[in-house]
CSV table of C-alpha atoms in Angstrom, one decimal:
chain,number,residue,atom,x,y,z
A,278,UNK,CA,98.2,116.4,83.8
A,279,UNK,CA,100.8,113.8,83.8
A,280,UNK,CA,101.4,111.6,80.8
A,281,UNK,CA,103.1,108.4,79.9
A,282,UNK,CA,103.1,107.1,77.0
A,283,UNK,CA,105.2,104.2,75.5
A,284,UNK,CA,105.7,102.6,71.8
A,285,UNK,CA,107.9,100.5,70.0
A,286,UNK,CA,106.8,97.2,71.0
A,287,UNK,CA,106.0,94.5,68.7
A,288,UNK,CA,106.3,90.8,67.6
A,289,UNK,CA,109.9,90.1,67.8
A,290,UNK,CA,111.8,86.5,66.9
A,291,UNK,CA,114.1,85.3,69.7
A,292,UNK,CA,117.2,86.9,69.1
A,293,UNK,CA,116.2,90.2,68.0
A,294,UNK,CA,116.3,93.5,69.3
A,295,UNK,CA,114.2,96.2,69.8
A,296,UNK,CA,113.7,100.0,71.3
A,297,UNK,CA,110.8,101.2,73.0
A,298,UNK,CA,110.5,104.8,74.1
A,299,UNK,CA,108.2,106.6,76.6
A,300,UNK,CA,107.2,110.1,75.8
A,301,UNK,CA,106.4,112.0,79.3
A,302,UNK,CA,104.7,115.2,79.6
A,303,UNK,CA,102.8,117.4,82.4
A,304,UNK,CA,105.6,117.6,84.6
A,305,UNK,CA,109.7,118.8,84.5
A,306,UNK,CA,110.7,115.6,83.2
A,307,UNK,CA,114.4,116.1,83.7
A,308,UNK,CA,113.9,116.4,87.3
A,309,UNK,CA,112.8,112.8,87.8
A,310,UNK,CA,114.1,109.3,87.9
A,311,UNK,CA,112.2,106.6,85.5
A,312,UNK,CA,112.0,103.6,86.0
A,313,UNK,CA,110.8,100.3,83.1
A,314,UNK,CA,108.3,98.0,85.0
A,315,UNK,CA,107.4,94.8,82.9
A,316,UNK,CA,104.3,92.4,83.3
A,317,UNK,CA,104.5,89.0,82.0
A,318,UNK,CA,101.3,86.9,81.4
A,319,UNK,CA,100.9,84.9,84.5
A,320,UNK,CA,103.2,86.6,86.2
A,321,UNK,CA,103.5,89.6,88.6
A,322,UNK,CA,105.3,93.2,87.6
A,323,UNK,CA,108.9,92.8,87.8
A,324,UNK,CA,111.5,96.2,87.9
A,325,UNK,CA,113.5,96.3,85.0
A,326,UNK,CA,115.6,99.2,85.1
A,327,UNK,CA,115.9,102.9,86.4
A,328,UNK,CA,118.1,105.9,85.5
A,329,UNK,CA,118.8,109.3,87.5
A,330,UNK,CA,117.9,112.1,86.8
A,331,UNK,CA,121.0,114.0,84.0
A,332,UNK,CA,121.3,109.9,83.2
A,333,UNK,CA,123.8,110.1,86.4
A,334,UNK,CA,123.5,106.2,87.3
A,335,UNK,CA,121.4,103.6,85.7
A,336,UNK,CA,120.5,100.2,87.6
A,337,UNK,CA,119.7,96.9,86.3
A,338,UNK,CA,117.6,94.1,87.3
A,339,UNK,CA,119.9,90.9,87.1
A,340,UNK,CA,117.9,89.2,84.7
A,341,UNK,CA,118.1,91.2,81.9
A,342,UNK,CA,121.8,93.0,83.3
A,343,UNK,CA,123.9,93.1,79.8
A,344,UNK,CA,120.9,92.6,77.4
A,345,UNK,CA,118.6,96.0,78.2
A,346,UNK,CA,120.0,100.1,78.3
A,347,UNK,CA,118.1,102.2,79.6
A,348,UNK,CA,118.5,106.2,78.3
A,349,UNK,CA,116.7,109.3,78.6
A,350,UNK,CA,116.8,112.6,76.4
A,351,UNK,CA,115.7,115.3,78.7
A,352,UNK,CA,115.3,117.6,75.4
A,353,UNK,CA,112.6,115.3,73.9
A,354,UNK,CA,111.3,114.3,77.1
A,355,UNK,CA,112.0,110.8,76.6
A,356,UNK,CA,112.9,107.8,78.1
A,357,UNK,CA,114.5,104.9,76.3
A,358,UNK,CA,114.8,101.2,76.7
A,359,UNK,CA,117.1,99.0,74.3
A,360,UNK,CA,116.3,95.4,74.4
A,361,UNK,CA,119.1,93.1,72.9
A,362,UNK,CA,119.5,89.4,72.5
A,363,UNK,CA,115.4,88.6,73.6
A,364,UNK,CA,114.3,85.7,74.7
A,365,UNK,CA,110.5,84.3,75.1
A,366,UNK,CA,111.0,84.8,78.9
A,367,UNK,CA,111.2,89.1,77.9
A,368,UNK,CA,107.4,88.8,76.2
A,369,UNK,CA,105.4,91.0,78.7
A,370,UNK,CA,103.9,94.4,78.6
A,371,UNK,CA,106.5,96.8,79.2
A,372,UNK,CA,105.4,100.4,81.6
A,373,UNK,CA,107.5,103.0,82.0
A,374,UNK,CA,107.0,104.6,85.7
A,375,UNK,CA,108.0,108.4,86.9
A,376,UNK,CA,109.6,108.4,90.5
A,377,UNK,CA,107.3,109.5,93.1
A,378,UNK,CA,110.4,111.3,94.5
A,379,UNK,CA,109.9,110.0,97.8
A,380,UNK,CA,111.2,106.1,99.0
A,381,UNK,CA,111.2,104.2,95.7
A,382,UNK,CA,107.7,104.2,94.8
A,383,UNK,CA,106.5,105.1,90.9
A,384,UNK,CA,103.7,107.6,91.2
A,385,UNK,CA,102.6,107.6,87.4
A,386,UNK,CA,102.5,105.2,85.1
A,387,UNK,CA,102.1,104.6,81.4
A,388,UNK,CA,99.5,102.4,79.8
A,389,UNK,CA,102.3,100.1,78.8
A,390,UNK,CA,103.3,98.8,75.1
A,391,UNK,CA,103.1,94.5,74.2
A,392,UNK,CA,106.3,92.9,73.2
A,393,UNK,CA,106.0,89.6,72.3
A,394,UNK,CA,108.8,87.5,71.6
A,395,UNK,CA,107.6,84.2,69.6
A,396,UNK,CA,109.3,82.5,66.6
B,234,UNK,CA,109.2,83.4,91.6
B,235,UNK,CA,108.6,87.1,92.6
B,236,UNK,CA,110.6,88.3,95.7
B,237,UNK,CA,107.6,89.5,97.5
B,238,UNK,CA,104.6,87.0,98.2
B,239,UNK,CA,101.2,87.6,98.0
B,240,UNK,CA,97.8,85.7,98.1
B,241,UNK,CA,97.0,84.6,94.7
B,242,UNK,CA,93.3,85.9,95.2
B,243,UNK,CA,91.2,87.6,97.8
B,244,UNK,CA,87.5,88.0,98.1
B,245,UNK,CA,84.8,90.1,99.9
B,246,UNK,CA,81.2,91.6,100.0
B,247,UNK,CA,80.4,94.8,99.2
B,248,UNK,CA,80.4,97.0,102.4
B,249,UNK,CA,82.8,94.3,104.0
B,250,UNK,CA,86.8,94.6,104.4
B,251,UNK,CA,89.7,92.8,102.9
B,252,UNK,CA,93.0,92.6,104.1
B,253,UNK,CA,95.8,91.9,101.0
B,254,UNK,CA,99.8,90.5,103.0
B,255,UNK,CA,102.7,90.9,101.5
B,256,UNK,CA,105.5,89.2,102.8
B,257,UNK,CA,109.4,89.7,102.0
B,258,UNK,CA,112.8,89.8,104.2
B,259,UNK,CA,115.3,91.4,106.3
B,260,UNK,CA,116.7,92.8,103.0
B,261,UNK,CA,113.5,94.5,101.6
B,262,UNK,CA,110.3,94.8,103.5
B,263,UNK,CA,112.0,94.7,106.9
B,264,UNK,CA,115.0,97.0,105.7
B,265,UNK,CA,113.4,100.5,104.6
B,266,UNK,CA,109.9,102.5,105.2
B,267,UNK,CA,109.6,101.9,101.1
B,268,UNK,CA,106.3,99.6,100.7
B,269,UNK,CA,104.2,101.1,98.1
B,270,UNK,CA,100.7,99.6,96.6
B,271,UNK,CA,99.8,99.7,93.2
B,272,UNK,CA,96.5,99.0,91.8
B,273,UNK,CA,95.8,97.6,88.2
B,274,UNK,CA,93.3,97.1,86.1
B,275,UNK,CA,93.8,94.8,83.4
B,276,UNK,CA,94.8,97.0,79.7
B,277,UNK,CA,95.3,100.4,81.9
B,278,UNK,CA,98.1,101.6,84.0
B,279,UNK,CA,98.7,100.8,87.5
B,280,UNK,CA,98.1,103.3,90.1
B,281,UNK,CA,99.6,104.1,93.2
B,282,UNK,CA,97.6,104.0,96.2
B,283,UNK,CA,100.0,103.9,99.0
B,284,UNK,CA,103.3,104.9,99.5
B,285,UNK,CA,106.2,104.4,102.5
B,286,UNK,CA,103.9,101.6,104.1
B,287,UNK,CA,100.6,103.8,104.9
B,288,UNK,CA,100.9,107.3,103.0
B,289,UNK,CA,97.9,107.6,100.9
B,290,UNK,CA,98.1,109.9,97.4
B,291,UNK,CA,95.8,112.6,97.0
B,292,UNK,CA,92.7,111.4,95.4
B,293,UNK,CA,93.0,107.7,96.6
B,294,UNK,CA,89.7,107.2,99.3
B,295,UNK,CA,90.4,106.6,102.4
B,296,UNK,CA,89.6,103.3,102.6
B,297,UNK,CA,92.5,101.9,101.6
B,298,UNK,CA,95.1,101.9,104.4
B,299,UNK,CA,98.7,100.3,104.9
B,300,UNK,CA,100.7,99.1,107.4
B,301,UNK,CA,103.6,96.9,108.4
B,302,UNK,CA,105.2,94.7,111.1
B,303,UNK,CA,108.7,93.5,110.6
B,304,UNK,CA,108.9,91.6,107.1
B,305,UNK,CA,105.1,91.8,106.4
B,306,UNK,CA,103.1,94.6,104.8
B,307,UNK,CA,99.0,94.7,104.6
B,308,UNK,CA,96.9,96.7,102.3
B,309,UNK,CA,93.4,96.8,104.1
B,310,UNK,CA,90.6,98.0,101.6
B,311,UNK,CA,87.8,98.9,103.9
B,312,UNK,CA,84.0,99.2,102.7
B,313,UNK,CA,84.3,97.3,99.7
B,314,UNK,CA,82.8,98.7,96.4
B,315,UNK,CA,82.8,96.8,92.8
B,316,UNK,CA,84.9,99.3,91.5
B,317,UNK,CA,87.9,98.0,94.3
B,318,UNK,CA,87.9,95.0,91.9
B,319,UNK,CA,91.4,94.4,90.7
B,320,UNK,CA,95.3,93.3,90.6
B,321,UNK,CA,97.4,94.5,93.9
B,322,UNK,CA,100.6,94.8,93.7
B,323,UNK,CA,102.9,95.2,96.3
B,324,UNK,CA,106.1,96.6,96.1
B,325,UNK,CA,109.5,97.9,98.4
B,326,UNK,CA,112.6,98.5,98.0
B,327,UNK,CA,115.7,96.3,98.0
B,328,UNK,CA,118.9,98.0,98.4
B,329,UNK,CA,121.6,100.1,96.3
B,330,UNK,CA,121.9,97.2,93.4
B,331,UNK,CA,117.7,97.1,92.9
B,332,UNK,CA,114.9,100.1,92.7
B,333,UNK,CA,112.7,97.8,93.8
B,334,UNK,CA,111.2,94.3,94.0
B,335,UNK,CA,107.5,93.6,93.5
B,336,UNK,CA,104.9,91.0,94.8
B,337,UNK,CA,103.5,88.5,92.5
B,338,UNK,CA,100.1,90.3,92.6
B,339,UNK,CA,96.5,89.6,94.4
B,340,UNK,CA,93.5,89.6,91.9
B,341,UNK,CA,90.7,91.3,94.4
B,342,UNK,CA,87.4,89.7,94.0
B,343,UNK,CA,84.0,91.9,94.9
B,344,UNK,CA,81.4,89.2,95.5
């Protein structure tokens, strides 16, 4: 069975930084692409960031471009996500997504972890 | 502002169908056989429940179906059923600089 599961969010103060991890198992997880996926109150899910698989090419959404890194440790069957420099506009819950491995779709998906960014 | 719109809400009857649009551009939607559906219940993890416009994952009923017509893509939920109630999320991809673009969600209503 295929699991996600994230940590490391929290209450954060503008400004600060944080890591949040996603621990995968039930499948070859150096094999896949993952993806972040984030869901702001009110709003709808927005893509973060995605890296290959052997951490070959990572991508970016523009608006967090410079501030977020996405890594993966294939040993621990991790994926990464460094947040730098937040701002209120980053408080959502945060998912990290497994490639379907087909046209850009995300066929698994973690329960998510809450960052809140509030002063 | 998401890059893909949706209906804020949508709303049927038991037994009855609902159709979910999702409209982007040229540079998304229109551009690649990508759409993907996502349903989410509030506190859990989305699911997928369509993939490259009208491919449905093992497990997901058959009575959710997709489909698409230039820059528009439709999630049709046939035979409704209390447990369909929940967020849908659209989603394609955008080109070489973006994985993919999202809508801004439809919160499915079983009267």
């Amino acid at each position: 069975e295929v699991q996600l599961v994230e940590s490391g969010g929290g209450l954060i103060q503008p400004g600060g930084s944080l890591r949040l991890s996603c621990v995968a198992s039930g499948f070859t997880f150096s094999s896949y692409a993952m993806s972040w996926v984030r869901l702001a109150p009110g709003k709808g899910l927005e893509w973060v960031s995605a890296v290959r698989v052997h951490s070959a090419f990572t991508l970016y959404a523009d608006s967090v471009k410079g501030r977020f890194t996405v890594s993966r440790d294939d040993s621990k069957n991790t994926l990464y996500l460094q947040i730098n420099y937040l701002g209120v506009e980053d408080t959502a819950v945060y998912y990290c997504a497994k490639d379907g491995q087909r046209y850009y779709d995300f066929d698994y998906w973690g329960q998510g972890t809450q960052v809140t960014v509030s002063s | 502002q998401s890059a893909l719109t949706q209906p804020p809400s949508a709303s049927g009857s038991p037994g009855q169908s609902v159709t979910i649009s999702c409209t982007g551009s040229n540079s998304d939607v229109g551009a690649y056989p990508s759409v993907s559906w996502y349903q989410h219940y509030p506190g859990k993890a989305p699911k997928l429940i369509i993939y490259e416009v009208s491919k449905r994952p093992s497990g997901v009923p058959d009575r959710f179906s997709g489909s698409k017509s230039g820059n528009t893509a439709s999630l049709t939920v046939s035979g409704l059923q209390a447990e369909d109630e929940a967020d849908y999320y659209c989603s394609s991809h955008a080109g070489i600089n973006t994985w993919a673009v999202f809508g801004g969600g439809t919160k499915l209503t079983v009267l």
